[in-house]
Coordinates of C-alpha atoms in Angstrom, one line a residue:
Chain F
M1 CA -30.6 -12.2 -23.0
S2 CA -30.8 -11.4 -19.5
E3 CA -30.3 -8.3 -18.4
I4 CA -27.3 -8.2 -15.2
L5 CA -26.7 -6.0 -12.0
V6 CA -23.3 -5.6 -11.2
F7 CA -22.6 -3.9 -8.3
F8 CA -19.1 -2.4 -8.0
T9 CA -17.4 -1.8 -4.7
Q10 CA -16.5 1.7 -3.6
T11 CA -12.7 3.2 -3.3
N12 CA -10.7 5.7 -4.6
I13 CA -10.3 4.3 -7.6
L14 CA -13.4 4.3 -8.9
E15 CA -12.4 5.6 -12.6
F16 CA -10.7 1.8 -13.3
K17 CA -14.6 0.0 -13.0
L18 CA -15.5 0.0 -16.8
P19 CA -11.4 -0.4 -17.5
E20 CA -11.5 -3.6 -16.0
L21 CA -15.0 -4.7 -17.1
K22 CA -14.0 -4.4 -20.6
T23 CA -10.9 -6.1 -20.4
L24 CA -12.4 -8.9 -18.6
A25 CA -15.2 -9.1 -21.3
K26 CA -12.2 -9.5 -23.8
L27 CA -10.3 -11.8 -21.7
S28 CA -13.3 -14.2 -20.9
S29 CA -14.5 -13.8 -24.4
V30 CA -17.6 -12.3 -23.4
P31 CA -19.2 -10.0 -25.9
L32 CA -20.5 -6.7 -24.2
T33 CA -21.7 -3.2 -25.1
L34 CA -21.6 -0.8 -23.1
N35 CA -22.3 2.7 -23.1
E36 CA -19.4 4.3 -21.2
N37 CA -21.1 8.2 -21.2
S38 CA -24.3 7.9 -19.6
H39 CA -22.7 5.8 -16.7
D40 CA -22.0 8.0 -13.8
K41 CA -18.9 6.3 -12.1
K42 CA -20.1 7.2 -8.2
N43 CA -23.0 4.9 -8.9
P44 CA -22.1 1.8 -7.2
F45 CA -24.9 -0.2 -9.6
L46 CA -24.8 -1.1 -13.8
V47 CA -27.0 -3.0 -15.5
L48 CA -25.8 -5.0 -18.8
D49 CA -27.2 -7.0 -21.4
L50 CA -25.5 -10.1 -21.0
Q51 CA -26.3 -13.6 -23.8
S52 CA -26.3 -15.5 -20.5
E53 CA -25.8 -16.3 -16.4
D54 CA -22.5 -18.3 -17.7
D55 CA -21.0 -15.5 -19.6
A56 CA -22.0 -13.6 -16.2
K57 CA -20.4 -15.9 -14.4
R58 CA -17.1 -15.7 -16.5
L59 CA -16.9 -12.1 -15.8
M60 CA -16.5 -12.4 -12.1
K61 CA -13.5 -15.2 -12.3
R62 CA -10.9 -12.5 -12.1
T63 CA -12.6 -9.1 -11.1
V64 CA -11.5 -7.3 -7.7
L65 CA -13.5 -4.4 -8.3
M66 CA -16.8 -5.8 -9.0
R67 CA -18.4 -6.9 -5.8
S68 CA -21.5 -9.3 -6.7
M69 CA -23.6 -10.1 -9.5
Y70 CA -27.5 -10.3 -10.0
E71 CA -29.8 -11.5 -12.2
L72 CA -31.7 -8.6 -12.4
W73 CA -35.3 -9.2 -12.1
A74 CA -37.2 -5.9 -11.7
S75 CA -35.5 -2.4 -11.2
A76 CA -37.7 1.1 -10.7
K77 CA -37.8 4.6 -9.3
T78 CA -40.4 3.3 -6.1
H79 CA -40.8 0.6 -4.7
D80 CA -44.4 0.6 -5.9
D81 CA -43.4 0.3 -9.3
L82 CA -40.5 -2.6 -8.2
Y83 CA -43.7 -4.5 -6.6
S84 CA -45.7 -3.9 -9.5
Q85 CA -42.9 -5.0 -11.8
L86 CA -42.3 -8.1 -9.4
A87 CA -46.0 -9.3 -9.9
K88 CA -46.2 -9.6 -13.1
C89 CA -42.8 -11.5 -12.9
P90 CA -42.3 -14.0 -16.0
H91 CA -44.0 -17.9 -15.9
H92 CA -40.6 -19.4 -16.4
L93 CA -38.4 -17.6 -13.5
K94 CA -41.9 -18.5 -11.1
A95 CA -41.6 -22.0 -12.1
Q96 CA -37.9 -22.1 -12.0
Y97 CA -37.0 -20.4 -8.8
V98 CA -40.2 -19.5 -6.7
Q99 CA -42.6 -22.6 -6.8
R100 CA -39.8 -25.0 -5.6
P101 CA -40.9 -26.8 -2.2
D102 CA -37.9 -28.6 -2.7
G103 CA -35.1 -26.0 -2.7
T104 CA -34.1 -23.3 -0.1
F105 CA -33.5 -19.9 -0.2
R106 CA -33.5 -16.2 1.6
V107 CA -34.2 -12.7 0.5
K108 CA -32.1 -10.0 2.1
V109 CA -32.3 -6.1 2.0
D110 CA -29.8 -4.0 1.5
A111 CA -29.4 -0.2 1.3
F112 CA -26.2 1.8 -0.3
G113 CA -25.7 5.4 1.2
K114 CA -28.4 4.8 4.0
K115 CA -29.2 2.3 7.4
L116 CA -32.3 1.0 7.0
Q117 CA -34.4 -0.1 10.6
D118 CA -35.3 -3.2 11.4
P119 CA -39.4 -2.5 10.8
D120 CA -38.4 -1.0 7.5
R121 CA -36.9 -4.2 6.4
Q122 CA -39.3 -6.2 8.0
D123 CA -42.0 -4.3 5.6
R124 CA -40.1 -4.8 2.7
L125 CA -39.8 -8.5 3.3
D126 CA -43.3 -8.8 4.0
K127 CA -44.2 -7.3 0.6
I128 CA -42.2 -9.6 -1.4
L129 CA -43.0 -12.3 0.2
G130 CA -46.7 -11.5 -0.6
I131 CA -46.0 -11.1 -4.2
L132 CA -43.7 -13.8 -4.5
P133 CA -44.4 -16.9 -2.7
F134 CA -41.5 -18.8 -2.1
E135 CA -42.5 -22.2 -1.7
G136 CA -39.1 -23.9 -0.3
K137 CA -37.7 -23.4 3.3
V138 CA -36.0 -20.6 4.5
K139 CA -32.1 -21.2 5.1
L140 CA -29.9 -18.1 6.1
N141 CA -26.4 -19.1 5.7
N142 CA -25.5 -20.8 2.2
P143 CA -28.8 -21.3 1.0
D144 CA -29.6 -22.7 -2.6
Q145 CA -31.0 -19.0 -4.2
S146 CA -30.1 -16.2 -2.5
F147 CA -32.9 -13.2 -3.6
H148 CA -31.9 -9.2 -2.8
L149 CA -33.8 -6.3 -2.8
L150 CA -31.1 -3.6 -3.2
E151 CA -31.9 0.2 -2.7
L152 CA -29.3 3.2 -3.8
Y153 CA -30.0 6.2 -2.0
G154 CA -26.9 8.2 -3.2
Q155 CA -22.9 8.5 -2.5
A156 CA -21.3 8.9 0.7
G157 CA -20.9 12.7 1.4
S158 CA -24.6 13.6 -0.1
K159 CA -27.2 14.4 2.0
T160 CA -29.2 10.9 2.4
P161 CA -32.6 11.7 0.3
D162 CA -36.0 10.1 2.1
K163 CA -36.8 7.9 -0.9
P164 CA -34.3 5.7 -2.7
L165 CA -33.1 6.9 -6.4
R166 CA -33.3 3.5 -7.7
V167 CA -34.6 0.3 -6.1
Y168 CA -33.4 -2.9 -7.8
F169 CA -34.7 -6.9 -7.5
G170 CA -32.3 -9.8 -8.1
R171 CA -31.0 -13.3 -7.8
W172 CA -27.4 -13.4 -7.1
L173 CA -25.7 -15.1 -9.5
M174 CA -21.7 -14.8 -8.2
D175 CA -19.0 -12.9 -5.9
G176 CA -16.0 -11.2 -7.2
Q177 CA -12.5 -12.1 -6.4
R178 CA -12.2 -9.8 -3.5
D179 CA -11.0 -12.6 -1.1
Q180 CA -7.8 -12.4 -3.4
I181 CA -7.3 -9.0 -2.1
R182 CA -6.8 -10.4 1.6
H183 CA -5.3 -13.8 0.3
Y184 CA -2.5 -11.6 -1.5
H185 CA -2.7 -8.7 1.4
L186 CA 0.8 -6.8 2.3
Q187 CA 0.0 -7.0 5.9
K188 CA 0.9 -10.6 5.8
R189 CA 3.4 -10.8 2.7
Q190 CA 7.2 -12.1 3.6
Y191 CA 9.0 -9.4 2.4
I192 CA 7.5 -5.6 1.5
G193 CA 9.0 -2.6 0.7
N194 CA 8.2 1.4 1.3
T195 CA 6.5 1.4 -1.9
S196 CA 5.2 -2.2 -2.3
M197 CA 2.1 -2.3 -4.7
D198 CA -1.3 -2.7 -2.5
S199 CA -2.6 -6.2 -3.7
C200 CA -6.0 -5.0 -4.9
L201 CA -4.2 -2.4 -7.4
S202 CA -1.5 -5.3 -8.1
L203 CA -4.2 -8.0 -9.3
L204 CA -5.9 -5.1 -11.1
M205 CA -2.8 -4.0 -13.3
A206 CA -2.7 -8.1 -14.2
N207 CA -5.8 -7.7 -15.2
Q208 CA -5.6 -4.7 -17.3
A209 CA -2.3 -6.5 -18.4
M210 CA -4.1 -9.9 -19.7
V211 CA -1.9 -11.8 -18.1
T212 CA -2.9 -15.8 -18.5
E213 CA -1.4 -18.7 -17.6
N214 CA 2.1 -19.5 -19.4
A215 CA 2.5 -16.1 -20.0
L216 CA 6.1 -14.4 -19.7
V217 CA 6.0 -11.1 -17.6
C218 CA 8.5 -8.8 -16.8
D219 CA 8.3 -5.7 -14.4
P220 CA 11.8 -3.4 -15.2
F221 CA 10.8 -1.6 -11.7
V222 CA 10.7 -4.9 -9.9
G223 CA 11.5 -3.5 -6.2
T224 CA 9.9 -6.3 -4.1
G225 CA 8.0 -8.0 -6.3
S226 CA 4.9 -7.1 -5.2
L227 CA 3.8 -7.0 -9.0
L228 CA 4.8 -10.1 -9.7
V229 CA 3.3 -12.2 -7.3
A230 CA -0.1 -10.9 -8.8
A231 CA 0.8 -11.8 -12.4
A232 CA 2.2 -15.5 -10.9
G233 CA -1.1 -15.7 -9.2
C234 CA -2.8 -15.5 -12.7
G235 CA -0.4 -18.6 -13.5
A236 CA 2.7 -16.2 -15.6
Y237 CA 6.3 -16.9 -15.2
V238 CA 7.7 -13.5 -14.0
T239 CA 11.1 -11.9 -14.0
G240 CA 12.1 -8.4 -13.5
T241 CA 15.4 -6.3 -12.7
D242 CA 16.0 -3.1 -10.3
I243 CA 19.1 -1.0 -10.0
D244 CA 19.1 -1.4 -6.1
Y245 CA 21.5 -4.0 -4.8
N246 CA 19.7 -4.3 -1.3
V247 CA 16.0 -4.8 -2.7
L248 CA 17.3 -7.5 -4.7
H249 CA 18.9 -9.4 -2.3
G250 CA 16.7 -8.5 0.7
K251 CA 19.7 -6.8 2.6
G252 CA 19.6 -3.4 4.8
K253 CA 17.0 -2.1 6.8
S254 CA 13.1 -3.3 6.9
S255 CA 10.5 -1.1 5.9
R256 CA 8.0 -3.0 8.9
Y257 CA 7.4 -1.7 11.9
N258 CA 9.1 -2.7 15.1
Q259 CA 12.1 -4.3 12.7
I260 CA 15.1 -2.4 11.9
W261 CA 17.2 -5.1 9.6
K262 CA 15.3 -7.3 6.9
G263 CA 15.6 -11.2 8.1
P264 CA 17.5 -13.9 6.0
D265 CA 14.5 -15.0 3.7
E266 CA 13.3 -11.5 2.9
N267 CA 13.5 -11.7 -0.8
I268 CA 11.3 -11.9 -3.8
R269 CA 11.7 -15.7 -4.4
S270 CA 10.3 -16.0 -0.7
N271 CA 7.4 -13.6 -1.7
L272 CA 6.6 -16.3 -4.3
R273 CA 7.4 -19.0 -2.0
Q274 CA 4.8 -17.7 0.0
Y275 CA 1.9 -18.4 -1.7
G276 CA 2.8 -21.8 -3.7
L277 CA 4.4 -19.8 -6.7
E278 CA 8.0 -20.4 -6.5
H279 CA 7.8 -22.7 -10.0
C280 CA 7.4 -19.2 -12.0
Y281 CA 9.7 -17.3 -10.6
L282 CA 12.7 -16.9 -12.9
D283 CA 15.3 -14.6 -11.9
V284 CA 15.5 -11.2 -10.8
M285 CA 18.8 -9.4 -12.0
Q286 CA 20.3 -5.9 -10.9
A287 CA 20.3 -3.7 -14.3
D288 CA 20.3 0.2 -14.7
F289 CA 16.9 0.4 -16.8
S290 CA 18.4 3.0 -19.1
K291 CA 20.9 0.2 -20.3
C292 CA 18.7 -2.4 -22.1
I293 CA 20.2 -5.6 -20.9
W294 CA 18.1 -8.6 -23.0
R295 CA 18.5 -9.7 -26.4
E296 CA 16.3 -8.0 -29.1
Q297 CA 13.1 -9.9 -29.7
P298 CA 9.5 -9.6 -28.7
L299 CA 9.7 -11.8 -25.7
F300 CA 7.5 -10.8 -23.0
D301 CA 3.6 -11.1 -23.1
A302 CA 3.3 -8.5 -20.7
I303 CA 5.2 -5.5 -18.9
I304 CA 3.6 -4.6 -16.0
T305 CA 5.5 -1.9 -13.7
D306 CA 5.4 0.5 -11.2
P307 CA 8.7 3.1 -11.6
P308 CA 10.0 5.2 -8.9
Y309 CA 8.5 8.8 -9.2
G310 CA 11.3 10.4 -7.0
I311 CA 9.5 10.9 -4.2
R312 CA 9.8 7.8 -1.7
E313 CA 12.1 5.9 -4.3
S314 CA 14.5 7.9 -6.0
T315 CA 15.0 8.0 -9.9
R316 CA 18.9 7.2 -10.8
K317 CA 20.8 5.3 -13.1
I318 CA 24.4 4.9 -13.5
G319 CA 26.6 7.9 -14.4
S320 CA 28.2 10.7 -12.7
D321 CA 29.0 14.4 -13.5
K322 CA 32.6 14.4 -12.2
N323 CA 34.9 12.5 -15.2
N324 CA 36.7 10.3 -12.5
L325 CA 38.0 6.9 -13.6
V326 CA 37.2 3.8 -11.2
N327 CA 40.8 3.0 -9.7
H328 CA 41.7 -0.8 -10.7
E329 CA 42.3 -2.0 -7.2
H330 CA 39.0 -0.4 -6.1
L331 CA 37.2 -2.3 -9.0
Q332 CA 36.0 -5.5 -7.1
N333 CA 34.4 -3.7 -4.1
H334 CA 33.4 -0.7 -6.4
V335 CA 30.0 0.5 -6.0
P336 CA 29.2 2.6 -8.9
S337 CA 27.6 6.1 -8.9
C338 CA 24.2 7.4 -10.1
T339 CA 23.1 10.5 -11.6
K340 CA 19.4 11.8 -12.2
Y341 CA 17.0 9.7 -14.3
G342 CA 14.0 12.6 -14.9
L343 CA 10.5 10.8 -15.0
T344 CA 10.5 11.8 -19.1
D345 CA 13.1 9.8 -19.8
I346 CA 12.0 6.9 -17.8
F347 CA 8.7 6.7 -19.5
R348 CA 10.5 7.2 -22.9
D349 CA 12.3 4.4 -22.1
L350 CA 9.6 2.5 -20.8
L351 CA 7.4 2.9 -24.0
N352 CA 10.5 2.1 -26.7
F353 CA 11.5 -1.2 -24.0
A354 CA 7.5 -2.2 -24.2
A355 CA 7.9 -1.6 -28.2
K356 CA 10.8 -4.0 -28.8
F357 CA 10.1 -6.4 -26.3
L358 CA 6.5 -7.1 -26.2
K359 CA 5.0 -9.7 -28.5
K360 CA 2.5 -8.5 -30.9
G361 CA -0.7 -7.8 -28.9
G362 CA 0.7 -7.6 -25.5
K363 CA 0.5 -5.2 -23.1
L364 CA 1.8 -2.1 -21.0
V365 CA 0.4 -1.6 -17.9
Y366 CA 2.4 1.1 -16.1
W367 CA 1.8 4.5 -13.4
L368 CA 2.2 7.6 -14.4
P369 CA 2.6 10.2 -11.7
V370 CA 0.9 13.7 -12.3
Y371 CA 0.4 17.1 -11.1
T372 CA -3.5 17.4 -11.2
P373 CA -3.9 20.8 -12.0
E374 CA -2.1 21.0 -14.8
Y375 CA -2.5 17.5 -16.4
T376 CA -3.8 17.4 -19.9
V377 CA -4.2 14.1 -21.8
D378 CA -1.3 15.3 -24.3
N379 CA 1.2 14.1 -21.1
I380 CA 0.9 10.6 -22.2
P381 CA 3.6 9.5 -23.6
Q382 CA 3.2 7.9 -27.2
H383 CA 4.7 5.4 -29.6
P384 CA 3.8 4.3 -33.1
C385 CA 3.9 0.9 -32.2
L386 CA 1.6 1.2 -29.1
E387 CA -1.6 2.2 -28.8
L388 CA -3.5 3.7 -25.6
V389 CA -6.3 1.1 -24.3
A390 CA -7.2 2.5 -20.8
N391 CA -5.9 5.6 -18.2
S392 CA -7.7 5.9 -15.3
E393 CA -7.1 7.9 -12.1
Q394 CA -6.2 7.5 -8.6
P395 CA -6.3 10.6 -6.4
L396 CA -3.3 10.5 -3.9
S397 CA -4.1 14.3 -2.8
V398 CA -5.6 17.5 -3.8
H399 CA -2.9 18.1 -5.8
V400 CA -1.1 14.8 -6.9
S401 CA -2.6 11.7 -8.3
R402 CA -1.2 8.9 -10.5
R403 CA -2.9 7.2 -13.7
L404 CA -3.0 3.8 -14.6
I405 CA -1.9 3.5 -18.1
T406 CA -2.7 0.2 -20.2
M407 CA -0.6 0.2 -23.6
R408 CA -1.3 -2.7 -26.5
K409 CA 1.3 -3.3 -28.7
H410 CA -0.5 -3.2 -32.1
L411 CA 2.4 -3.1 -34.5
D412 CA 5.7 -5.1 -34.7
Y413 CA 8.9 -2.9 -34.1
E414 CA 11.1 -2.7 -37.4
E415 CA 14.9 -2.2 -36.5
A416 CA 15.5 -0.7 -39.9
R417 CA 13.2 1.8 -39.0
E418 CA 14.8 2.9 -35.6
S419 CA 14.5 6.8 -36.2
E420 CA 10.8 6.9 -36.7
L421 CA 9.9 4.4 -33.8
Q422 CA 10.6 6.4 -31.1
A423 CA 8.2 7.1 -27.9
T424 CA 7.2 10.8 -28.0
V425 CA 5.3 13.0 -25.1
S426 CA 3.7 16.2 -27.2
D427 CA 3.4 18.2 -24.1
D428 CA 6.1 17.5 -21.4
H429 CA 4.6 17.1 -17.9
Y430 CA 8.2 17.0 -16.2
T431 CA 9.7 20.0 -17.4
E432 CA 9.8 20.9 -13.7
S433 CA 10.5 17.9 -11.4
F434 CA 7.8 15.9 -10.2
R435 CA 9.6 16.0 -6.7
Y436 CA 9.6 19.8 -6.8
R437 CA 6.0 20.0 -7.7
Y438 CA 4.9 17.5 -4.8
F439 CA 6.4 19.5 -2.0
H440 CA 5.9 22.6 -3.1
S441 CA 2.4 22.5 -5.1
A442 CA 3.4 25.9 -7.3
G443 CA 0.7 27.5 -8.6
V444 CA -1.1 27.3 -5.0
P445 CA -0.4 30.8 -3.4
E446 CA -1.3 29.2 -0.3
Q447 CA 0.6 26.5 -0.6
K448 CA 3.6 27.9 -2.3
A449 CA 3.5 29.7 1.2
K450 CA 3.7 27.2 3.7
A451 CA 6.4 25.1 1.3
D452 CA 8.5 28.3 1.8
A453 CA 7.8 29.1 5.4
R454 CA 8.3 25.3 6.0
D455 CA 12.0 25.5 4.3
E456 CA 12.5 28.8 6.3
Q457 CA 12.2 26.9 9.6
D458 CA 14.0 24.0 8.0
P459 CA 17.0 23.7 11.0
L460 CA 19.7 22.7 8.0
D461 CA 18.6 25.5 6.1
R462 CA 19.0 28.3 8.6
E463 CA 22.2 27.4 9.8
R464 CA 23.6 27.2 6.6
K465 CA 22.4 30.7 6.1
V466 CA 23.9 32.1 9.0
Q467 CA 26.9 30.4 7.6
S468 CA 26.9 32.3 4.5
Chain W
M1 CA 20.1 -17.3 -13.1
K2 CA 18.6 -20.1 -14.6
L3 CA 19.9 -20.9 -18.2
L4 CA 16.3 -19.5 -19.8
T5 CA 17.7 -16.2 -18.3
H6 CA 21.2 -16.4 -19.5
N7 CA 20.2 -17.5 -23.3
M8 CA 18.0 -13.8 -23.0
L9 CA 20.8 -11.3 -21.8
T10 CA 23.7 -9.5 -23.8
S11 CA 26.4 -7.1 -23.0
K12 CA 25.0 -5.1 -26.0
F13 CA 24.2 -2.2 -24.1
M14 CA 28.2 -1.6 -23.5
K15 CA 30.0 1.2 -25.4
G16 CA 31.3 -0.2 -28.3
V17 CA 29.8 -3.4 -28.0
V18 CA 28.2 -4.6 -31.4
K19 CA 26.4 -7.9 -30.3
G20 CA 27.7 -8.9 -27.0
Y21 CA 26.2 -12.5 -27.2
P22 CA 26.1 -14.9 -25.8
L23 CA 27.6 -14.2 -22.6
G24 CA 30.2 -16.5 -21.0
I25 CA 29.9 -18.4 -18.0
V26 CA 32.6 -18.9 -15.5
A27 CA 30.5 -20.6 -12.7
S28 CA 31.9 -21.2 -8.9
E29 CA 28.7 -23.0 -7.6
V30 CA 25.7 -24.5 -9.8
K31 CA 22.7 -26.1 -7.8
E32 CA 19.9 -28.1 -9.2
V33 CA 16.3 -27.3 -8.0
A34 CA 13.3 -29.2 -8.8
V35 CA 10.6 -27.0 -10.6
D36 CA 7.0 -28.1 -11.8
Y37 CA 7.1 -29.6 -15.2
N38 CA 5.1 -27.4 -17.8
P39 CA 5.0 -28.6 -21.2
D40 CA 3.1 -25.7 -22.8
F41 CA 5.5 -23.2 -21.5
V42 CA 8.7 -25.0 -22.5
C43 CA 7.1 -25.3 -25.8
R44 CA 6.2 -21.4 -25.5
M45 CA 10.0 -20.9 -24.8
I46 CA 11.7 -22.6 -27.4
P47 CA 10.7 -20.8 -30.5
K48 CA 12.6 -17.7 -28.1
L49 CA 15.8 -19.4 -27.9
E50 CA 18.7 -19.2 -29.2
W51 CA 19.4 -23.0 -29.3
G52 CA 22.9 -23.2 -30.0
S53 CA 24.0 -20.8 -26.9
L54 CA 21.9 -22.8 -24.9
C55 CA 24.2 -25.9 -26.0
S56 CA 27.1 -24.2 -25.0
A57 CA 25.8 -22.7 -22.0
A58 CA 25.2 -25.8 -20.6
D59 CA 28.6 -27.3 -21.8
S60 CA 30.6 -24.7 -20.3
I61 CA 29.0 -25.8 -16.6
G62 CA 29.1 -29.6 -17.3
K63 CA 25.2 -29.8 -17.5
L64 CA 24.9 -30.5 -21.4
G65 CA 24.1 -34.7 -21.0
D66 CA 22.9 -35.8 -24.3
L67 CA 21.0 -33.1 -25.7
P68 CA 21.3 -32.4 -29.6
K69 CA 23.0 -29.6 -31.3
E70 CA 20.6 -29.0 -33.5
L71 CA 16.5 -28.3 -32.2
P72 CA 15.0 -32.1 -33.4
E73 CA 11.3 -31.4 -35.2
N74 CA 7.9 -32.2 -33.7
I75 CA 9.3 -31.2 -29.6
E76 CA 5.5 -30.8 -28.9
S77 CA 5.1 -34.5 -29.0
N78 CA 8.3 -35.5 -27.7
Q79 CA 8.1 -35.0 -23.8
D80 CA 11.5 -37.2 -23.3
F81 CA 13.2 -34.6 -25.4
L82 CA 11.1 -31.5 -23.5
K83 CA 12.0 -32.7 -20.0
K84 CA 15.4 -32.6 -20.6
V85 CA 14.8 -28.8 -22.0
H86 CA 12.8 -28.0 -19.0
H87 CA 15.3 -29.2 -16.7
L88 CA 18.1 -27.3 -18.3
L89 CA 15.5 -24.0 -19.0
M90 CA 14.4 -24.4 -15.0
E91 CA 16.1 -26.4 -12.9
V92 CA 19.7 -25.6 -13.4
E93 CA 20.7 -22.7 -11.5
V94 CA 24.3 -20.5 -11.4
I95 CA 24.7 -19.4 -7.8
S96 CA 27.7 -17.8 -8.6
G97 CA 30.4 -16.8 -10.9
N98 CA 30.7 -14.8 -13.6
L99 CA 29.0 -13.5 -16.8
I100 CA 31.7 -12.6 -19.4
C101 CA 31.1 -10.2 -22.0
P102 CA 32.2 -11.9 -25.2
E103 CA 33.7 -8.5 -27.0
T104 CA 35.6 -7.2 -24.5
G105 CA 35.7 -9.9 -21.5
R106 CA 33.8 -7.6 -18.8
K107 CA 32.8 -9.5 -16.2
F108 CA 29.1 -9.3 -14.2
P109 CA 29.3 -10.9 -11.6
I110 CA 26.4 -13.5 -10.4
N111 CA 26.1 -13.7 -6.5
N112 CA 23.1 -15.5 -4.7
G113 CA 22.0 -16.3 -8.2
I114 CA 21.3 -12.8 -9.0
P115 CA 23.3 -11.4 -12.1
N116 CA 24.7 -8.0 -11.3
M117 CA 24.7 -6.4 -14.8
L118 CA 25.8 -2.6 -13.7
L119 CA 28.6 -1.0 -15.4
N120 CA 30.3 1.5 -13.2
E121 CA 30.0 5.2 -13.8
D122 CA 33.3 5.6 -15.9
E123 CA 31.8 3.0 -18.6
V124 CA 28.5 4.6 -19.5

């Protein structure tokens, strides 16, 4: 057994850290016991008991939320405690890493939540080198072994205490895959849209869905294909559908600053080509999600998707309130009219779709937008064939957030039991449309007054009132 | 549209259609693209295929070649066969044409390789 120190990145998706860690442990079959309740999600450090260094390194192969991992040598409340622990450092560690005149090393001092002054750093370095007389050569760039003193002073926003809350000393093992976020960054992406998913979150979703090589992955609200890029990056073959012709064919107005129309090579396929992943592209199709186009069978290994919320992308399906027939002579170039597709229906359809088309053990990963003051866990849609694996929040504003839901298909879908095997939601979150909530934030008096005042000022609205 | 995708599509979502499978293909442009050969993926896909419809789809666009009408046994070790299936599933693409519902004859156009499976508002 060895104690491993994990240093997480600090983002607004703190709740995602442990679900990602648990998923990666499962994916790389590393035995992991976590006491989730004892971990403060704001604390960037976490100590794990792992069986070997090799296990630790396997955990880091795909992580986007863990920054680095260290073999923990000592951890204490005060510096003095830490130094006395280091003085009692086991012989095998000393023999392997300290008494090594042939190797190179460095010692770094880092603080979290405080800026250390140079004399303080030097003081700490001297103390450590006094206790652990490293015999190798100092090399600051790319040494054989890197040792770190890490000090925690609390989270951003809180008052910085004089003394650290906790100090750790360890040997660096491996960094996570943060450079993948830069590699797939949207700024350099060939084709993007208004709601393209950020590369970090896309990679996280592919991790949550446990996408592996040769898997078949589907996104039924594919948009510009950013989730397909992340899945293909994990070696999966990808396919998707969308209702919007312009998005799939790369036509119409561009979402890029300083560019009016989409260029000739802006489409989902060229996004994959950009990263050398075109061989993973199967197809995208124009389809209405409420009308299932697939032959029924457990086809997909994972379904990852970000459905429209009705704010920046409209929620729609084919249909019309009027009873108009399409004239035969116009049929050739007819664009079907759309009607509202409520979020409750979208998520119910999504769960039913996943229950039918995921293979057993496959994952469904999707975002559920919520109005925070009224959200309860009963708002999560359920399906007898699917079990909830993870549910983590990303705050978007004071009143609104979205939750990344991971579900696993644990039961086969049987056609004969269709009436029982249906998605349900015990407490419908979208009785009032999410769009209305988003813009009115009803229930909060000042917000409501402001929104009403804005409506009053709206010139179109005023004109209409005058006319009436 | 690749033939792998075609094999997975139905028009069952239409009113009154019972099976809607397999969809007919009337192609006006077919292209062959090179895709890295991956025997593991082909082996994973074969059990999900309706073999008969793959053969008839390939035949209808003149790409059947000498593919056997019955799925042979021990395919994992038969590289020659897997390469042929890989070619059909992944490298043959219908760029434009129509998919046709076998029960109603409704056409679903394919443009730039992307099938349009939308119905009109009076059909839903």
